[in-house]
PDB file of C-alpha atoms in Angstrom:
ATOM      1  CA  ASP A   1       5.826 -55.047  -9.620  1.00 92.00           C
ATOM      2  CA  ILE A   2       7.269 -56.370  -6.039  1.00 96.00           C
ATOM      3  CA  VAL A   3       9.512 -59.133  -7.088  1.00 97.00           C
ATOM      4  CA  MET A   4       9.398 -62.287  -4.506  1.00 98.00           C
ATOM      5  CA  THR A   5      12.196 -64.651  -4.203  1.00 98.00           C
ATOM      6  CA  GLN A   6      12.201 -67.682  -2.146  1.00 98.00           C
ATOM      7  CA  SER A   7      15.068 -69.775  -0.726  1.00 95.00           C
ATOM      8  CA  PRO A   8      15.737 -73.074  -1.241  1.00 96.00           C
ATOM      9  CA  ASP A   9      13.518 -74.060  -4.378  1.00 97.00           C
ATOM     10  CA  SER A  10      13.318 -77.408  -2.692  1.00 97.00           C
ATOM     11  CA  LEU A  11      13.947 -78.896   0.729  1.00 96.00           C
ATOM     12  CA  ALA A  12      14.172 -82.322   1.893  1.00 98.00           C
ATOM     13  CA  VAL A  13      13.568 -82.549   5.820  1.00 97.00           C
ATOM     14  CA  SER A  14      13.274 -85.677   8.124  1.00 97.00           C
ATOM     15  CA  LEU A  15      10.203 -86.316   9.941  1.00 97.00           C
ATOM     16  CA  GLY A  16       9.823 -84.511  13.199  1.00 97.00           C
ATOM     17  CA  GLU A  17      12.618 -82.215  12.045  1.00 98.00           C
ATOM     18  CA  ARG A  18      12.345 -78.328  11.672  1.00 98.00           C
ATOM     19  CA  ALA A  19      11.904 -77.246   8.146  1.00 98.00           C
ATOM     20  CA  THR A  20      12.579 -73.137   7.398  1.00 98.00           C
ATOM     21  CA  ILE A  21      11.726 -71.305   3.955  1.00 98.00           C
ATOM     22  CA  ASN A  22      12.875 -67.781   3.245  1.00 98.00           C
ATOM     23  CA  CYS A  23      11.043 -65.432   1.313  1.00 98.00           C
ATOM     24  CA  LYS A  24      12.841 -62.086   0.020  1.00 98.00           C
ATOM     25  CA  SER A  25      10.780 -59.179  -1.208  1.00 98.00           C
ATOM     26  CA  SER A  26      12.312 -56.651  -3.992  1.00 98.00           C
ATOM     27  CA  GLN A  27      10.996 -53.704  -1.604  1.00 97.00           C
ATOM     28  CA  SER A  28       9.571 -53.277   1.759  1.00 97.00           C
ATOM     29  CA  VAL A  29       5.922 -54.453   2.484  1.00 97.00           C
ATOM     30  CA  LEU A  30       5.700 -53.145   5.643  1.00 97.00           C
ATOM     31  CA  TYR A  31       2.668 -50.519   5.867  1.00 95.00           C
ATOM     32  CA  SER A  32       3.850 -47.710   8.625  1.00 93.00           C
ATOM     33  CA  PRO A  33       0.529 -46.576   9.101  1.00 94.00           C
ATOM     34  CA  ASN A  34      -0.393 -49.645  10.961  1.00 93.00           C
ATOM     35  CA  ASN A  35       2.976 -51.120  11.291  1.00 95.00           C
ATOM     36  CA  LYS A  36       1.782 -54.074   9.298  1.00 96.00           C
ATOM     37  CA  ASN A  37       3.854 -56.393   6.936  1.00 97.00           C
ATOM     38  CA  TYR A  38       1.294 -57.430   3.994  1.00 97.00           C
ATOM     39  CA  LEU A  39       3.114 -60.813   3.581  1.00 98.00           C
ATOM     40  CA  ALA A  40       1.210 -64.080   3.687  1.00 98.00           C
ATOM     41  CA  TRP A  41       2.213 -68.041   3.298  1.00 98.00           C
ATOM     42  CA  TYR A  42       0.403 -70.452   1.734  1.00 98.00           C
ATOM     43  CA  GLN A  43       0.379 -74.371   1.567  1.00 98.00           C
ATOM     44  CA  HIS A  44      -0.243 -75.757  -2.150  1.00 98.00           C
ATOM     45  CA  LYS A  45      -0.786 -79.702  -2.328  1.00 97.00           C
ATOM     46  CA  PRO A  46      -1.295 -81.208  -5.843  1.00 93.00           C
ATOM     47  CA  GLY A  47      -5.121 -81.547  -6.742  1.00 93.00           C
ATOM     48  CA  GLN A  48      -6.095 -78.996  -4.098  1.00 96.00           C
ATOM     49  CA  PRO A  49      -6.484 -75.139  -3.962  1.00 97.00           C
ATOM     50  CA  PRO A  50      -3.910 -73.056  -2.110  1.00 98.00           C
ATOM     51  CA  LYS A  51      -4.631 -72.732   1.782  1.00 98.00           C
ATOM     52  CA  LEU A  52      -3.453 -69.754   3.709  1.00 98.00           C
ATOM     53  CA  LEU A  53      -1.200 -70.573   6.834  1.00 98.00           C
ATOM     54  CA  ILE A  54       0.050 -67.146   7.748  1.00 98.00           C
ATOM     55  CA  TYR A  55      -0.810 -63.493   7.116  1.00 98.00           C
ATOM     56  CA  TRP A  56       0.553 -60.122   8.328  1.00 97.00           C
ATOM     57  CA  ALA A  57       4.047 -62.231   7.962  1.00 98.00           C
ATOM     58  CA  SER A  58       3.418 -63.972  11.690  1.00 98.00           C
ATOM     59  CA  THR A  59      -0.338 -64.232  12.241  1.00 98.00           C
ATOM     60  CA  ARG A  60      -1.715 -67.889  12.075  1.00 98.00           C
ATOM     61  CA  GLU A  61      -4.808 -68.590  10.377  1.00 97.00           C
ATOM     62  CA  SER A  62      -7.723 -69.951  12.409  1.00 95.00           C
ATOM     63  CA  GLY A  63      -7.320 -73.898  12.456  1.00 97.00           C
ATOM     64  CA  VAL A  64      -3.378 -73.903  11.234  1.00 98.00           C
ATOM     65  CA  PRO A  65      -1.392 -76.455  13.645  1.00 97.00           C
ATOM     66  CA  ASP A  66       0.736 -74.096  15.816  1.00 96.00           C
ATOM     67  CA  ARG A  67       3.965 -75.858  14.017  1.00 98.00           C
ATOM     68  CA  PHE A  68       3.678 -73.543  11.635  1.00 98.00           C
ATOM     69  CA  SER A  69       5.094 -69.891  12.247  1.00 98.00           C
ATOM     70  CA  GLY A  70       5.980 -66.980  10.331  1.00 98.00           C
ATOM     71  CA  SER A  71       8.664 -64.364  11.092  1.00 98.00           C
ATOM     72  CA  GLY A  72      10.474 -61.130   9.646  1.00 98.00           C
ATOM     73  CA  SER A  73       9.581 -57.770   8.476  1.00 96.00           C
ATOM     74  CA  GLU A  74      10.152 -55.394   5.647  1.00 96.00           C
ATOM     75  CA  THR A  75      11.757 -57.422   3.075  1.00 98.00           C
ATOM     76  CA  ASP A  76      12.897 -60.777   4.815  1.00 98.00           C
ATOM     77  CA  PHE A  77      10.538 -63.140   6.030  1.00 98.00           C
ATOM     78  CA  THR A  78      10.637 -67.063   7.217  1.00 98.00           C
ATOM     79  CA  LEU A  79       8.218 -69.616   7.393  1.00 98.00           C
ATOM     80  CA  THR A  80       9.031 -72.418  10.043  1.00 98.00           C
ATOM     81  CA  ILE A  81       7.511 -75.945  10.412  1.00 98.00           C
ATOM     82  CA  SER A  82       8.935 -76.850  14.008  1.00 97.00           C
ATOM     83  CA  SER A  83       8.248 -80.405  13.552  1.00 97.00           C
ATOM     84  CA  LEU A  84       7.703 -81.786  10.324  1.00 97.00           C
ATOM     85  CA  GLN A  85       4.541 -84.133   9.326  1.00 97.00           C
ATOM     86  CA  ALA A  86       4.050 -86.379   6.600  1.00 97.00           C
ATOM     87  CA  GLU A  87       1.095 -84.252   5.739  1.00 97.00           C
ATOM     88  CA  ASP A  88       3.304 -81.120   5.177  1.00 98.00           C
ATOM     89  CA  VAL A  89       4.619 -82.292   2.048  1.00 98.00           C
ATOM     90  CA  ALA A  90       3.608 -79.713  -0.214  1.00 98.00           C
ATOM     91  CA  VAL A  91       4.553 -76.583  -2.087  1.00 98.00           C
ATOM     92  CA  TYR A  92       5.181 -73.510  -0.213  1.00 98.00           C
ATOM     93  CA  TYR A  93       4.294 -69.717  -1.477  1.00 98.00           C
ATOM     94  CA  CYS A  94       4.893 -66.462   0.087  1.00 98.00           C
ATOM     95  CA  GLN A  95       2.624 -63.575  -1.059  1.00 98.00           C
ATOM     96  CA  GLN A  96       3.020 -59.791  -1.023  1.00 98.00           C
ATOM     97  CA  TYR A  97      -0.332 -58.033  -0.554  1.00 96.00           C
ATOM     98  CA  TYR A  98       1.054 -54.583  -0.100  1.00 96.00           C
ATOM     99  CA  SER A  99       0.470 -53.395  -3.629  1.00 93.00           C
ATOM    100  CA  ASN A 100      -2.632 -53.623  -6.002  1.00 90.00           C
ATOM    101  CA  SER A 101      -0.449 -56.083  -8.221  1.00 93.00           C
ATOM    102  CA  ILE A 102      -0.027 -58.773  -6.105  1.00 96.00           C
ATOM    103  CA  THR A 103       2.681 -60.987  -6.097  1.00 96.00           C
ATOM    104  CA  PHE A 104       3.770 -64.847  -5.293  1.00 97.00           C
ATOM    105  CA  GLY A 105       7.230 -66.460  -4.685  1.00 97.00           C
ATOM    106  CA  GLN A 106       8.368 -68.992  -7.011  1.00 97.00           C
ATOM    107  CA  GLY A 107       7.524 -71.821  -4.478  1.00 97.00           C
ATOM    108  CA  THR A 108       9.507 -74.176  -2.285  1.00 98.00           C
ATOM    109  CA  ARG A 109       8.825 -77.786  -2.804  1.00 98.00           C
ATOM    110  CA  LEU A 110       9.023 -79.397   0.850  1.00 98.00           C
ATOM    111  CA  GLU A 111       9.761 -83.330   0.715  1.00 97.00           C
ATOM    112  CA  ILE A 112      10.246 -85.891   3.440  1.00 97.00           C
ATOM    113  CA  LYS A 113      13.877 -86.999   3.519  1.00 95.00           C
TER     114      LYS A 113
ATOM    115  CA  GLN B   1     -20.873 -74.010   4.197  1.00 93.00           C
ATOM    116  CA  VAL B   2     -18.124 -71.436   3.315  1.00 95.00           C
ATOM    117  CA  GLN B   3     -17.102 -72.276  -0.184  1.00 97.00           C
ATOM    118  CA  LEU B   4     -16.506 -70.928  -3.706  1.00 98.00           C
ATOM    119  CA  VAL B   5     -17.459 -73.215  -6.938  1.00 98.00           C
ATOM    120  CA  GLU B   6     -16.043 -72.521  -9.870  1.00 97.00           C
ATOM    121  CA  SER B   7     -17.118 -73.501 -13.509  1.00 96.00           C
ATOM    122  CA  GLY B   8     -16.707 -72.211 -17.082  1.00 97.00           C
ATOM    123  CA  GLY B   9     -13.275 -73.941 -17.872  1.00 96.00           C
ATOM    124  CA  GLY B  10     -12.607 -75.797 -21.012  1.00 97.00           C
ATOM    125  CA  VAL B  11     -10.652 -75.949 -24.379  1.00 97.00           C
ATOM    126  CA  VAL B  12     -10.394 -73.209 -26.642  1.00 97.00           C
ATOM    127  CA  GLN B  13      -8.820 -72.116 -29.631  1.00 97.00           C
ATOM    128  CA  PRO B  14      -6.116 -69.149 -29.605  1.00 97.00           C
ATOM    129  CA  GLY B  15      -8.026 -65.685 -30.180  1.00 97.00           C
ATOM    130  CA  ARG B  16     -11.393 -67.082 -28.844  1.00 98.00           C
ATOM    131  CA  SER B  17     -13.033 -66.073 -25.605  1.00 98.00           C
ATOM    132  CA  LEU B  18     -14.432 -68.080 -22.300  1.00 98.00           C
ATOM    133  CA  ARG B  19     -16.008 -66.952 -19.503  1.00 98.00           C
ATOM    134  CA  LEU B  20     -15.337 -68.553 -16.055  1.00 98.00           C
ATOM    135  CA  SER B  21     -18.012 -68.217 -13.449  1.00 98.00           C
ATOM    136  CA  CYS B  22     -17.399 -68.757  -9.349  1.00 98.00           C
ATOM    137  CA  ALA B  23     -20.602 -69.049  -7.128  1.00 98.00           C
ATOM    138  CA  ALA B  24     -19.982 -68.040  -3.295  1.00 98.00           C
ATOM    139  CA  SER B  25     -22.026 -69.323  -0.672  1.00 97.00           C
ATOM    140  CA  GLY B  26     -21.869 -69.564   3.406  1.00 96.00           C
ATOM    141  CA  PHE B  27     -20.489 -65.776   3.747  1.00 95.00           C
ATOM    142  CA  THR B  28     -21.341 -62.105   3.029  1.00 96.00           C
ATOM    143  CA  PHE B  29     -20.182 -62.314  -0.718  1.00 97.00           C
ATOM    144  CA  SER B  30     -21.291 -58.592  -1.275  1.00 97.00           C
ATOM    145  CA  ARG B  31     -18.770 -57.251   1.327  1.00 96.00           C
ATOM    146  CA  SER B  32     -15.752 -59.216   0.096  1.00 96.00           C
ATOM    147  CA  ALA B  33     -13.286 -58.100  -2.581  1.00 97.00           C
ATOM    148  CA  MET B  34     -12.476 -60.779  -4.980  1.00 98.00           C
ATOM    149  CA  HIS B  35      -9.671 -62.186  -7.109  1.00 98.00           C
ATOM    150  CA  TYR B  36      -8.412 -64.687  -9.599  1.00 98.00           C
ATOM    151  CA  VAL B  37      -5.262 -66.327  -9.515  1.00 98.00           C
ATOM    152  CA  ARG B  38      -3.969 -68.738 -12.095  1.00 98.00           C
ATOM    153  CA  GLN B  39      -1.320 -71.427 -12.293  1.00 97.00           C
ATOM    154  CA  ALA B  40       0.442 -72.648 -15.473  1.00 97.00           C
ATOM    155  CA  PRO B  41       1.770 -75.952 -15.574  1.00 94.00           C
ATOM    156  CA  GLY B  42       4.926 -76.152 -14.085  1.00 91.00           C
ATOM    157  CA  ARG B  43       4.774 -72.136 -13.102  1.00 94.00           C
ATOM    158  CA  ARG B  44       4.232 -70.234  -9.798  1.00 93.00           C
ATOM    159  CA  LEU B  45       0.842 -68.929  -8.707  1.00 96.00           C
ATOM    160  CA  GLU B  46       0.230 -65.812 -10.731  1.00 97.00           C
ATOM    161  CA  TRP B  47      -2.309 -63.199  -9.828  1.00 97.00           C
ATOM    162  CA  VAL B  48      -4.704 -62.168 -12.637  1.00 98.00           C
ATOM    163  CA  ALA B  49      -7.452 -59.685 -11.131  1.00 98.00           C
ATOM    164  CA  VAL B  50      -9.215 -57.987  -8.395  1.00 97.00           C
ATOM    165  CA  ILE B  51     -12.646 -56.361  -7.993  1.00 97.00           C
ATOM    166  CA  TRP B  52     -13.691 -54.112  -4.934  1.00 96.00           C
ATOM    167  CA  SER B  53     -16.601 -55.812  -3.086  1.00 96.00           C
ATOM    168  CA  ASP B  54     -19.060 -53.104  -4.602  1.00 95.00           C
ATOM    169  CA  GLY B  55     -17.625 -53.353  -7.920  1.00 95.00           C
ATOM    170  CA  SER B  56     -15.979 -49.752  -8.015  1.00 96.00           C
ATOM    171  CA  LYS B  57     -12.417 -50.682  -8.425  1.00 96.00           C
ATOM    172  CA  LYS B  58     -10.805 -53.539 -10.868  1.00 97.00           C
ATOM    173  CA  TYR B  59      -7.204 -54.114 -11.486  1.00 96.00           C
ATOM    174  CA  TYR B  60      -5.248 -56.417 -13.666  1.00 97.00           C
ATOM    175  CA  ALA B  61      -2.114 -58.048 -13.816  1.00 96.00           C
ATOM    176  CA  ASP B  62      -0.118 -56.621 -16.893  1.00 95.00           C
ATOM    177  CA  SER B  63       0.013 -59.807 -18.584  1.00 96.00           C
ATOM    178  CA  VAL B  64      -3.973 -59.926 -18.971  1.00 98.00           C
ATOM    179  CA  LYS B  65      -4.964 -55.990 -19.021  1.00 97.00           C
ATOM    180  CA  GLY B  66      -6.961 -55.252 -22.007  1.00 97.00           C
ATOM    181  CA  ARG B  67      -7.981 -58.787 -22.641  1.00 98.00           C
ATOM    182  CA  PHE B  68      -9.812 -59.883 -19.691  1.00 98.00           C
ATOM    183  CA  THR B  69     -12.569 -58.301 -17.395  1.00 98.00           C
ATOM    184  CA  ILE B  70     -13.855 -58.988 -13.804  1.00 98.00           C
ATOM    185  CA  SER B  71     -17.278 -58.401 -12.681  1.00 98.00           C
ATOM    186  CA  ARG B  72     -19.615 -59.632 -10.344  1.00 98.00           C
ATOM    187  CA  ASP B  73     -23.304 -59.761  -9.224  1.00 98.00           C
ATOM    188  CA  ASN B  74     -23.831 -59.528  -5.656  1.00 98.00           C
ATOM    189  CA  SER B  75     -27.829 -60.317  -6.123  1.00 97.00           C
ATOM    190  CA  LYS B  76     -26.530 -63.590  -7.298  1.00 98.00           C
ATOM    191  CA  ASN B  77     -23.255 -64.096  -5.179  1.00 98.00           C
ATOM    192  CA  THR B  78     -21.172 -64.604  -8.309  1.00 98.00           C
ATOM    193  CA  LEU B  79     -17.846 -63.365  -9.419  1.00 98.00           C
ATOM    194  CA  TYR B  80     -16.924 -63.714 -13.357  1.00 98.00           C
ATOM    195  CA  LEU B  81     -14.051 -63.748 -15.476  1.00 98.00           C
ATOM    196  CA  GLN B  82     -14.390 -62.742 -19.239  1.00 98.00           C
ATOM    197  CA  MET B  83     -11.455 -63.809 -21.122  1.00 98.00           C
ATOM    198  CA  ASP B  84     -10.981 -62.607 -24.694  1.00 98.00           C
ATOM    199  CA  SER B  85      -8.436 -62.924 -26.977  1.00 98.00           C
ATOM    200  CA  LEU B  86      -6.823 -66.038 -25.461  1.00 98.00           C
ATOM    201  CA  ARG B  87      -3.372 -67.122 -25.888  1.00 98.00           C
ATOM    202  CA  ALA B  88      -1.442 -70.362 -25.346  1.00 97.00           C
ATOM    203  CA  GLU B  89       0.087 -68.871 -22.657  1.00 97.00           C
ATOM    204  CA  ASP B  90      -3.322 -68.451 -20.965  1.00 98.00           C
ATOM    205  CA  THR B  91      -3.314 -71.992 -20.196  1.00 98.00           C
ATOM    206  CA  ALA B  92      -3.482 -72.515 -16.621  1.00 98.00           C
ATOM    207  CA  VAL B  93      -5.878 -73.766 -13.769  1.00 98.00           C
ATOM    208  CA  TYR B  94      -7.614 -70.506 -12.571  1.00 98.00           C
ATOM    209  CA  TYR B  95      -8.858 -69.853  -8.991  1.00 98.00           C
ATOM    210  CA  CYS B  96     -11.175 -67.476  -7.613  1.00 98.00           C
ATOM    211  CA  ALA B  97     -10.461 -66.492  -3.950  1.00 98.00           C
ATOM    212  CA  ARG B  98     -11.703 -64.239  -1.140  1.00 97.00           C
ATOM    213  CA  LYS B  99      -9.800 -61.417   0.222  1.00 95.00           C
ATOM    214  CA  ASN B 100     -10.143 -61.599   3.969  1.00 92.00           C
ATOM    215  CA  PRO B 101     -10.298 -58.095   5.760  1.00 89.00           C
ATOM    216  CA  GLU B 102      -6.661 -58.484   6.474  1.00 88.00           C
ATOM    217  CA  GLY B 103      -6.061 -58.749   2.957  1.00 90.00           C
ATOM    218  CA  ALA B 104      -4.806 -62.168   2.414  1.00 95.00           C
ATOM    219  CA  PHE B 105      -6.585 -65.089   0.335  1.00 97.00           C
ATOM    220  CA  ASP B 106      -8.283 -67.255   2.832  1.00 96.00           C
ATOM    221  CA  ILE B 107     -11.151 -69.017   0.717  1.00 97.00           C
ATOM    222  CA  TRP B 108     -10.480 -70.452  -2.793  1.00 98.00           C
ATOM    223  CA  GLY B 109     -12.487 -72.342  -5.295  1.00 98.00           C
ATOM    224  CA  GLN B 110     -11.207 -75.695  -6.319  1.00 97.00           C
ATOM    225  CA  GLY B 111      -9.841 -74.417  -9.594  1.00 97.00           C
ATOM    226  CA  THR B 112     -11.013 -74.524 -13.079  1.00 97.00           C
ATOM    227  CA  MET B 113      -8.815 -75.801 -16.453  1.00 98.00           C
ATOM    228  CA  VAL B 114      -8.454 -73.122 -19.142  1.00 98.00           C
ATOM    229  CA  THR B 115      -6.533 -74.832 -22.227  1.00 98.00           C
ATOM    230  CA  VAL B 116      -5.904 -72.531 -25.224  1.00 98.00           C
ATOM    231  CA  SER B 117      -4.929 -74.832 -27.917  1.00 96.00           C
ATOM    232  CA  SER B 118      -5.749 -75.324 -31.798  1.00 92.00           C
TER     233      SER B 118
END
């Protein structure tokens, strides 16, 4: 299985400041025929199901605020929240869907400083 | 509206069985591959199984292979997860989720809790 490792495990950022979460895969999730990275980011709040934020590493899901952005390729990826809002407090997960055995990172807990 | 509504969770003894259901509405269920994902207390999200839109292909996590069976009834817009030989480590919130055309999970059920305990 492809192992997904996120860093840091937890993060405290002041309101209005930038938050950056990293995700590394144990093998490339870039599918060469279409040059797409099969990497998604999800936001998970207590008592709610996960919410899709980003797919193909950098494409924002419809309705997701533009302060959320994704970048990276092959094995190294980043989720950036440009200006943290109170409602962004959550656990964030990266996910690879390159292989039929889908795997998630361990999650990064984002809090307000 | 677009939604997935889950049911069937509960408390069950080790070694027993349970079947989860996931009713879809607001989108063309028969054209969508569907997944189950679970989250044990204090653990990361864990993918469990996927079934193709027409039911022709199914894949499972190693942790549930041979014990869990994913199925669907497109005439009823419903996804199922049959869980047999349940173990304590299967205790988790179980989510059904739709795979979007790009491959990510864009619609999720509200989750149903399964507790395996004697």
